[in-house]
mmCIF file of C-alpha atoms in Angstrom:
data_model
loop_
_atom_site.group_PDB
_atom_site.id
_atom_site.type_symbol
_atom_site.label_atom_id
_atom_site.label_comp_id
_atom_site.label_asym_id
_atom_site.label_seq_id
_atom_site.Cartn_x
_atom_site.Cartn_y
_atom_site.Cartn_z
ATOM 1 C CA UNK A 1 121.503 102.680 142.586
ATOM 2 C CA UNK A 2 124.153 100.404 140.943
ATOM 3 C CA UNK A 3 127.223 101.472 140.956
ATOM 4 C CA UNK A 4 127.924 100.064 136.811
ATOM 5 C CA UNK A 5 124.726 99.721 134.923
ATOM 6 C CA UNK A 6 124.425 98.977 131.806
ATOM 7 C CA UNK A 7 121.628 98.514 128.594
ATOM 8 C CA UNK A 8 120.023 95.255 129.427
ATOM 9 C CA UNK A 9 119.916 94.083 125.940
ATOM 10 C CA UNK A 10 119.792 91.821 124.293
ATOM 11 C CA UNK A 11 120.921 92.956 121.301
ATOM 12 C CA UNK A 12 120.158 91.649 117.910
ATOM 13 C CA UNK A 13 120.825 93.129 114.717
ATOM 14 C CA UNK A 14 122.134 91.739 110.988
ATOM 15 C CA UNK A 15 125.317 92.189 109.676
ATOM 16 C CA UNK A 16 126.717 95.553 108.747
ATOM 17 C CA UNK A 17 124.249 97.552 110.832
ATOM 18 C CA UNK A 18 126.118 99.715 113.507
ATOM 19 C CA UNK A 19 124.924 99.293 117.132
ATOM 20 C CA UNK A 20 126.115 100.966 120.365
ATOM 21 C CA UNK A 21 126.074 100.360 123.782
ATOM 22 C CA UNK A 22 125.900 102.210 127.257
ATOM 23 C CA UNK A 23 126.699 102.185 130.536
ATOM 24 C CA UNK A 24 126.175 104.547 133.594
ATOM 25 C CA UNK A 25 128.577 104.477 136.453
ATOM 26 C CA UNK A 26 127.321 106.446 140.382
ATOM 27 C CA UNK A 27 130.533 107.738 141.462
ATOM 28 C CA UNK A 28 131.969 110.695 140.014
ATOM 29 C CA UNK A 29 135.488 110.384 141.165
ATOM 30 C CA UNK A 30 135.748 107.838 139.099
ATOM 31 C CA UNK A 31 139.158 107.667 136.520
ATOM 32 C CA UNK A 32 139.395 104.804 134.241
ATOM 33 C CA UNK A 33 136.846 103.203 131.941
ATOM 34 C CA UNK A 34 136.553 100.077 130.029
ATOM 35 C CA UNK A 35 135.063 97.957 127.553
ATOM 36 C CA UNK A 36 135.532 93.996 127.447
ATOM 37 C CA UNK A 37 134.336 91.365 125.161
ATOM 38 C CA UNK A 38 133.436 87.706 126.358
ATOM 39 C CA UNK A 39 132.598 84.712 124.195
ATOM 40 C CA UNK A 40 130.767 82.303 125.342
ATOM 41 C CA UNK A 41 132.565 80.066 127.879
ATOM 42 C CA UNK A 42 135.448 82.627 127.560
ATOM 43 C CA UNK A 43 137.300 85.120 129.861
ATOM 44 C CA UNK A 44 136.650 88.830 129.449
ATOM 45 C CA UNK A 45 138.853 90.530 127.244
ATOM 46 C CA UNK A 46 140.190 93.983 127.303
ATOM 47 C CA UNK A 47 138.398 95.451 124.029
ATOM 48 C CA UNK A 48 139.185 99.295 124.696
ATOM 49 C CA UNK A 49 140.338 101.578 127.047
ATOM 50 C CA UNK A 50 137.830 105.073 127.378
ATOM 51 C CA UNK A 51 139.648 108.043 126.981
ATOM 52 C CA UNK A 52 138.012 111.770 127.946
ATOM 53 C CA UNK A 53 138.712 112.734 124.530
ATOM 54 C CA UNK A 54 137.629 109.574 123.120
ATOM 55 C CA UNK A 55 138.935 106.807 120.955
ATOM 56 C CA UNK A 56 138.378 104.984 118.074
ATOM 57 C CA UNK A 57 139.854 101.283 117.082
ATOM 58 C CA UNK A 58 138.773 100.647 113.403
ATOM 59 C CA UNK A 59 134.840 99.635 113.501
ATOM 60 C CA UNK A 60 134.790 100.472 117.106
ATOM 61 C CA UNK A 61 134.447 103.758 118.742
ATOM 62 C CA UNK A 62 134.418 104.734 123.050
ATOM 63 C CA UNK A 63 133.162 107.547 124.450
ATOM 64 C CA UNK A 64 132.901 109.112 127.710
ATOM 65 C CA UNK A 65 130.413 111.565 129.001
ATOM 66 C CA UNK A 66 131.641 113.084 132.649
ATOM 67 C CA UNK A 67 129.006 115.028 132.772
ATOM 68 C CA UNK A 68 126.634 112.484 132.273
ATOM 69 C CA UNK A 69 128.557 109.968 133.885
ATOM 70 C CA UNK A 70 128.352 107.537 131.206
ATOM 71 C CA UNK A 71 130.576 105.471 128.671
ATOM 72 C CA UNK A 72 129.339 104.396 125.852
ATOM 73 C CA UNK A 73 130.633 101.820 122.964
ATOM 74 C CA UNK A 74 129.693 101.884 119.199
ATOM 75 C CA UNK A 75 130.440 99.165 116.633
ATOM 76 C CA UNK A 76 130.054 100.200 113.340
ATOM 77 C CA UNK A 77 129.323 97.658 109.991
ATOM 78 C CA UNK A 78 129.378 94.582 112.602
ATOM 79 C CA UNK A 79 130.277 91.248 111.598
ATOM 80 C CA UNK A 80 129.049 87.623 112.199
ATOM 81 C CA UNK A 81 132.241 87.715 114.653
ATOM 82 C CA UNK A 82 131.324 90.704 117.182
ATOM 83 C CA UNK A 83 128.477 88.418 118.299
ATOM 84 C CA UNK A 84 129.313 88.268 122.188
ATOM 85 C CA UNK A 85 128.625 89.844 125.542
ATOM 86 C CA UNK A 86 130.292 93.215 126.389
ATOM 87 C CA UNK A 87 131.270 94.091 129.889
ATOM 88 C CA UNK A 88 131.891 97.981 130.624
ATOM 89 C CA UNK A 89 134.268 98.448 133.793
ATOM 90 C CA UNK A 90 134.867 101.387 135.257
ATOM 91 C CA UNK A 91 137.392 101.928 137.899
ATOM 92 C CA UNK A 92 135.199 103.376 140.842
ATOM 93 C CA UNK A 93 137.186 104.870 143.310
ATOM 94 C CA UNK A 94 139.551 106.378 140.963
ATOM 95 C CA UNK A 95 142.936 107.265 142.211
ATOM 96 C CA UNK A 96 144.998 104.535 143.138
ATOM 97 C CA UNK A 97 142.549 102.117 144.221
ATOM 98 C CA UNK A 98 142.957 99.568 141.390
ATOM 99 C CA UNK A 99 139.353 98.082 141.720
ATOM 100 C CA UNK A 100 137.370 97.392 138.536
ATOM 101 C CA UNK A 101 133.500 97.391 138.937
ATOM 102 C CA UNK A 102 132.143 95.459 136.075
ATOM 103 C CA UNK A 103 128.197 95.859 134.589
ATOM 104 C CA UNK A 104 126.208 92.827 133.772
ATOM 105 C CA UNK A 105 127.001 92.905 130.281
ATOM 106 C CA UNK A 106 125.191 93.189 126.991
ATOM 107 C CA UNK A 107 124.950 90.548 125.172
ATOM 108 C CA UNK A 108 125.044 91.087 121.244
ATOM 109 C CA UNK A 109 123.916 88.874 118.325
ATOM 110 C CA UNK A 110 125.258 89.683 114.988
ATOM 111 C CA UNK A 111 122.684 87.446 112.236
ATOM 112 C CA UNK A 112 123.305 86.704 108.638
ATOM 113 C CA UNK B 1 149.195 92.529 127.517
ATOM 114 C CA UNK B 2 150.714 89.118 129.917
ATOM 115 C CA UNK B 3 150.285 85.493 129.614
ATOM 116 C CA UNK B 4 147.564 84.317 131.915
ATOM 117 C CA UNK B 5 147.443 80.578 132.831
ATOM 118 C CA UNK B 6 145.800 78.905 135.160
ATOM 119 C CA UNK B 7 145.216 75.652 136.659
ATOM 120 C CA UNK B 8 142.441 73.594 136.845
ATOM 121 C CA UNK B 9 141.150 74.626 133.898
ATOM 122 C CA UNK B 10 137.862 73.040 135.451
ATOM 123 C CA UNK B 11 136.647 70.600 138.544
ATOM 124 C CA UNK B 12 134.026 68.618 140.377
ATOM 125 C CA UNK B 13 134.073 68.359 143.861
ATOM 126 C CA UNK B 14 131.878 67.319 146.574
ATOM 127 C CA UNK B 15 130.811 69.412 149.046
ATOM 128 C CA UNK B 16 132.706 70.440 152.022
ATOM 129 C CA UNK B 17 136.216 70.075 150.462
ATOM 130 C CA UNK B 18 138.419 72.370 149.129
ATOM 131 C CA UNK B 19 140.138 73.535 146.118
ATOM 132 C CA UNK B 20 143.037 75.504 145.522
ATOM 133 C CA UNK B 21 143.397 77.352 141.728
ATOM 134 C CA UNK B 22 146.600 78.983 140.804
ATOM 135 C CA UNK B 23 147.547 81.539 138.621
ATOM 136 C CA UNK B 24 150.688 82.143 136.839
ATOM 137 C CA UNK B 25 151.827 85.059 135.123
ATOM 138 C CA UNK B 26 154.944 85.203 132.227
ATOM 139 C CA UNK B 27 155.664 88.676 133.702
ATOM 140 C CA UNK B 28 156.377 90.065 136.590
ATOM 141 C CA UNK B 29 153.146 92.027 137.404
ATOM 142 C CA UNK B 30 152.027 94.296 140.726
ATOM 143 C CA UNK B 31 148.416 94.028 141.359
ATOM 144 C CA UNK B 32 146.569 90.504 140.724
ATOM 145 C CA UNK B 33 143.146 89.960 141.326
ATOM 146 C CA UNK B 34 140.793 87.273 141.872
ATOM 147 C CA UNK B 35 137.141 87.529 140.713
ATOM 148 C CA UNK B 36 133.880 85.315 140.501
ATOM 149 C CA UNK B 37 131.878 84.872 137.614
ATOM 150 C CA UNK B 38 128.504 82.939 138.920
ATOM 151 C CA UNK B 39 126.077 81.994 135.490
ATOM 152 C CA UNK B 40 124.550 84.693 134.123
ATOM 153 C CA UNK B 41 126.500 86.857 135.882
ATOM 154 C CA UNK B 42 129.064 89.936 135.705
ATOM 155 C CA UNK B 43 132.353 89.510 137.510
ATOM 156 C CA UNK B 44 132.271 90.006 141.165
ATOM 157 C CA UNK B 45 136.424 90.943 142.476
ATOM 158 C CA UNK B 46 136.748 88.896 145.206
ATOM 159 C CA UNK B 47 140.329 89.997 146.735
ATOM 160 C CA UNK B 48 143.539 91.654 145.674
ATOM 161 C CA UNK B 49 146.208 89.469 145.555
ATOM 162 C CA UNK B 50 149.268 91.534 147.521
ATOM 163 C CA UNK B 51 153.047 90.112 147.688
ATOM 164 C CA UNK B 52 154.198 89.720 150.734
ATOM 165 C CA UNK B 53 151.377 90.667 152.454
ATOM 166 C CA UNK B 54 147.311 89.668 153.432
ATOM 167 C CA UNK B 55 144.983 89.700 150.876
ATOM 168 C CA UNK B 56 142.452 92.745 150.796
ATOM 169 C CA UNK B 57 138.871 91.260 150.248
ATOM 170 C CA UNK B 58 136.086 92.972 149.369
ATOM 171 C CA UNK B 59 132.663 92.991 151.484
ATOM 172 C CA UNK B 60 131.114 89.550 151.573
ATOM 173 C CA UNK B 61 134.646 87.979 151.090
ATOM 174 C CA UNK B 62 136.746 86.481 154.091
ATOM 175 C CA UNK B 63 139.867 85.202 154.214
ATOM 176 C CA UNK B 64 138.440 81.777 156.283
ATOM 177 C CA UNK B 65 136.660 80.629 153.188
ATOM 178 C CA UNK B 66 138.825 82.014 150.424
ATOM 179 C CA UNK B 67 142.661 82.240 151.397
ATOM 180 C CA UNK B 68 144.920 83.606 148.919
ATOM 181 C CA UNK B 69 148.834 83.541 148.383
ATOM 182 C CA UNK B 70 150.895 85.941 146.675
ATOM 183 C CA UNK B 71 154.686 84.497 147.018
ATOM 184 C CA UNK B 72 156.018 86.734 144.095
ATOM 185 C CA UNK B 73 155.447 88.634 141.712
ATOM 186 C CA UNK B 74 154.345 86.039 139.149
ATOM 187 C CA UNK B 75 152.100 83.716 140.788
ATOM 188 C CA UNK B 76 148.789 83.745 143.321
ATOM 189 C CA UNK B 77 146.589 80.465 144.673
ATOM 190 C CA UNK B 78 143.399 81.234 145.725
ATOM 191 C CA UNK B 79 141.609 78.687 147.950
ATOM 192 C CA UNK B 80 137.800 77.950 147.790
ATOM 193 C CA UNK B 81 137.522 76.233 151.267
ATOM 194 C CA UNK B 82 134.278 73.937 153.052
ATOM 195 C CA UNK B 83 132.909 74.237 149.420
ATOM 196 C CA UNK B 84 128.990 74.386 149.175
ATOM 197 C CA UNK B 85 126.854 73.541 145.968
ATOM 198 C CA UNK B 86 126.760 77.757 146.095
ATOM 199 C CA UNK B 87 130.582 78.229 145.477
ATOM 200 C CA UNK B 88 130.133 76.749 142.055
ATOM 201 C CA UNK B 89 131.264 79.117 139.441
ATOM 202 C CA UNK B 90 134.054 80.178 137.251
ATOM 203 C CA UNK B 91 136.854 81.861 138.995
ATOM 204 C CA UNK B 92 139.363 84.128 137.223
ATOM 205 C CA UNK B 93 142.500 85.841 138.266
ATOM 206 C CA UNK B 94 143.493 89.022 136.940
ATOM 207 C CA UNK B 95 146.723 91.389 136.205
ATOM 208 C CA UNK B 96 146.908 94.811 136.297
ATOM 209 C CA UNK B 97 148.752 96.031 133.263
ATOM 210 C CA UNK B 98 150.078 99.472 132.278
ATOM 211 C CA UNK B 99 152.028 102.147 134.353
ATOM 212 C CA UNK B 100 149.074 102.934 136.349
ATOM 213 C CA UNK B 101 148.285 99.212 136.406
ATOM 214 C CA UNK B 102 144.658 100.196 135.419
ATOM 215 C CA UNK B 103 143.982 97.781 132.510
ATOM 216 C CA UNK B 104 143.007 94.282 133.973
ATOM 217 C CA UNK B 105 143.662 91.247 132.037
ATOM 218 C CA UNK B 106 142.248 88.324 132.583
ATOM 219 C CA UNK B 107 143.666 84.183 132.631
ATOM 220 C CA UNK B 108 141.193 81.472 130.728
ATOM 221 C CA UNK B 109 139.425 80.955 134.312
ATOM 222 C CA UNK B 110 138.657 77.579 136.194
ATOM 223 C CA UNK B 111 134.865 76.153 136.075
ATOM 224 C CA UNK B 112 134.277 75.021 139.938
ATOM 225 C CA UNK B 113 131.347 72.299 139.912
ATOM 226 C CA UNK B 114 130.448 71.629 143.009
ATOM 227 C CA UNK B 115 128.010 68.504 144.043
#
């Protein structure tokens, strides 16, 4: 099993509708979460940190399922401009091993 | 968040050289981290940068074919050595950020073409 899996998308949907995303990690020791975005051509960019409680940033929402050992990301009313590939990381030895283990990404179209 | 630059921004070589990228930080930072990002792919880590000590690589990583320097607390080089058409990808260093040093962020990355 993969350690970081996530939905193989892709994902196309037209403006304003709300799509979400998620990804599984395998180890359960695991302590921080992440989402990135990457353009095209682009480095990844830190999007949101996943809290246990959960967290919302405007139009964007994280969650975090221990139990279920998932993450997962929702974008509500999306724009032309969320159009990009999104990258969960989850730090998978938890503790203070820094390592990030990144999923393949999910690659989102937003159309007119 | 930290400024991120580093240099090339992208290269050609031929095969069997080497190329050395480096990374510069505006902040002093802890952890730095080099990664891979082969196309179509997710980011592989391919070492911690540590100051003042080795690099710790991560399986299928050696320090023959990638050496890495960490002089201080604000810069890293990482080496791509004997390159083969295989070693072409983008390569990005990281910083940890934060007070557990958790959230990674990333410089603009260098495009590696090798021919």
């Amino acid at each position: 099993r993969k350690e970081v899996e996530q939905d193989p998308g892709p994902f196309n949907v037209p403006e304003g509708a709300t799509v979400a995303f998620n990804c599984t990690y395998s180890n359960s020791a695991s302590q921080s979460f992440f989402w990135y975005r990457q353009d095209c051509r682009k480095e990844p960019k830190l999007l949101m940190s996943v809290y246990s409680s959960g967290n919302e940033d405007g139009r964007f929402t994280a969650q975090l399922n221990r139990a279920s050992q998932y993450i997962s990301l929702l974008i509500r009313d999306s724009k032309l401009s969320d159009s990009a590939t999104y990258l969960c990381a989850v730090n998978e030895r938890g503790g203070s091993n820094y390592k990030l283990t990144f999923g393949k990404g999910t690659l989102l179209t937003v159309n007119p | 968040s930290a400024v991120i630059s580093q240099k090339p921004s992208r290269d050609i070589c031929q095969r069997g050289t080497s190329l050395t990228i480096q990374c510069q930080v505006d902040s002093q930072v802890t952890m730095m981290f080099w990664y891979r990002q082969q196309p179509g792919q997710s980011l592989t880590l391919i070492a911690t940068a540590n100051q003042g000590s080795e690099a710790t690589y991560e399986s299928g990583f050696v320090i023959d074919k990638f050496p890495i320097s960490r002089p201080n607390l604000t810069f890293s080089t990482l080496t791509v050595s004997n390159m083969s058409p295989e070693d072409s990808s983008i390569y990005l260093c990281s910083v940890g950020i934060g007070a557990l040093s958790y959230e990674q962020y990333f410089g603009p990355g260098t495009r590696l073409t090798v021919t």
